[in-house]
Amino acid sequence: MNIILNKKIITTFIIIPIIIIVTISFSLYLTTGDQQRDIIQDLRFIRDNTQGLIKNTERTIGVPLDAKISDNNFQVEEYIVGLNTPTSIKFLENNILILEKNTGKVRLIKNGILQSSPILDVAVSYHNEQGLLGIAVIKPHVFLYYTESDKDGGESIGNHIYKYDWIDEKLTNPKLIAKLPSKSLWHNGGKLASNMDGDLFAVIGDQTPTGSTLDKYRVLQNTPQGDIDDTSAIFKIDTEGKILQPMLSENPTENYYAIGIRNSFGLAIDPITGNLWDTENGMTNYDEINLVEPKFNSGWVQIMGPASEDQITSLPSFENFIYSDPEFSWERPTVPTDLIFPTSTQFEKYHNTLFVADCLGNIYKFTLNSDRTGFVLQTPHLTDLTANMIIDDNGNQVLEPLDEILFGTGFGCITDLEFGPDGFLYVSSLSENTIYKIGPT
Ligand SMILES: [Ca+2]
Ligand SMILES: [Ca+2]
Ligand SMILES: [Ca+2]
Ligand SMILES: [Ca+2]
């Protein structure tokens, strides 16, 4: 036993770090400039392929999890490790489907065991925020959103949504139902959500690289110029109709449920009210959580975070879309991602709560108001529904303390929150290549 343990420790803490250091040094020695993106890709490949071994070893020798829950009545465990860039998970009966961003594979967990062969493998562009991104289930169909290519890592053909039949634990008979643009490696959106009426929602960001000047933005980003180009929008999609591509249709804007969205990694339906919610990522300041009512204008590129009177007055009007402030904002970006409304009996004390994840390892809990259209927070500095920047005792700029709204920390870059049929909360992490499971102690 000790020999096995020692071998694992040597592998984890000596051999793997040496391989990584040698690979980095060799890569940097050989390449410069354009090839740096490939180096980063190589490093991620090494990380993704060694993380499972490292985590298994750490648990064997008793290293505690980084992931922690602030509520003592709940605990977290690693459920599945050794995945490759998971972006979304979805329960179907007792199966879990896992989307891998960079491989385009849909993996299957059956009876708690990750199956070695994927149930589907599509070709994706996978740089930065491209890849196999979103999944929704409206039985008997499964919907996937991905940046399609002719080969993994190839040039993008578009951000496409396909409808599949779910038969005998297989995804068959793909039908293209939406063609969205793919003009940028960034802000591809990709999350899907479905409501109780069988409506499908999808989100895409502004498709404009960070640092773009104002004249690069278009009308759907609240500027007076440019084409209607199916960016910065949430779509309500007719899953039985013809292929959705609003910019080519006679009346494009009737297909937009919301506009003015910079970048989003989260869509969710409140199962009690049927309301749609999203998270949005700001540039250098203000990330948001929004209640998304029909014809919502989130305000980007003129507004991020809560707006001043002047900003609202000077926002160009765009058809019948209506601006409203976020329900919560972080002044310094925290990169919010997925969100979910707990309804399982195990999470009964959180039935009036919205859980929101971020890419910095946190799961937040927001207490809902009585009609579930906003939040009621108690901490005096959070009653303004904004986590503002303040100067701490050491003169550093920090966010106002978030103790009241922190449910979990240490999860890496969270990409999805889902409740299983067992009532437990499952959390996928892109950086940890892991699915965590949270439930009562
Ligand atoms: Ca693939
Ligand atoms: Ca907004
Ligand atoms: Ca505040
Ligand atoms: Ca989710």
PDB file of N, CA and C and ligand atoms in Angstrom, residues 103-104 121-123 152, ligand 1:
ATOM      1  N   THR A 103     -13.490  19.225 -27.433  1.00  0.00           N
ATOM      2  CA  THR A 103     -13.485  18.002 -28.242  1.00  0.00           C
ATOM      3  C   THR A 103     -14.761  17.872 -29.056  1.00  0.00           C
ATOM      4  N   GLY A 104     -15.819  18.617 -28.659  1.00  0.00           N
ATOM      5  CA  GLY A 104     -17.111  18.459 -29.322  1.00  0.00           C
ATOM      6  C   GLY A 104     -17.786  17.149 -28.969  1.00  0.00           C
ATOM      7  N   ASP A 121     -19.988  12.964 -31.214  1.00  0.00           N
ATOM      8  CA  ASP A 121     -18.728  13.696 -31.361  1.00  0.00           C
ATOM      9  C   ASP A 121     -18.864  14.611 -32.571  1.00  0.00           C
ATOM     10  N   VAL A 122     -19.038  15.906 -32.339  1.00  0.00           N
ATOM     11  CA  VAL A 122     -19.182  16.848 -33.451  1.00  0.00           C
ATOM     12  C   VAL A 122     -17.872  17.616 -33.638  1.00  0.00           C
ATOM     13  N   ALA A 123     -17.691  18.206 -34.825  1.00  0.00           N
ATOM     14  CA  ALA A 123     -16.474  18.972 -35.124  1.00  0.00           C
ATOM     15  C   ALA A 123     -16.703  20.430 -34.722  1.00  0.00           C
ATOM     16  N   ASP A 152     -12.232  19.433 -35.662  1.00  0.00           N
ATOM     17  CA  ASP A 152     -11.960  20.041 -34.362  1.00  0.00           C
ATOM     18  C   ASP A 152     -10.773  20.992 -34.480  1.00  0.00           C
TER      19      ASP A 152
HETATM   20 CA    CA B   1     -14.993  16.465 -32.142  1.00  0.00          CA
END
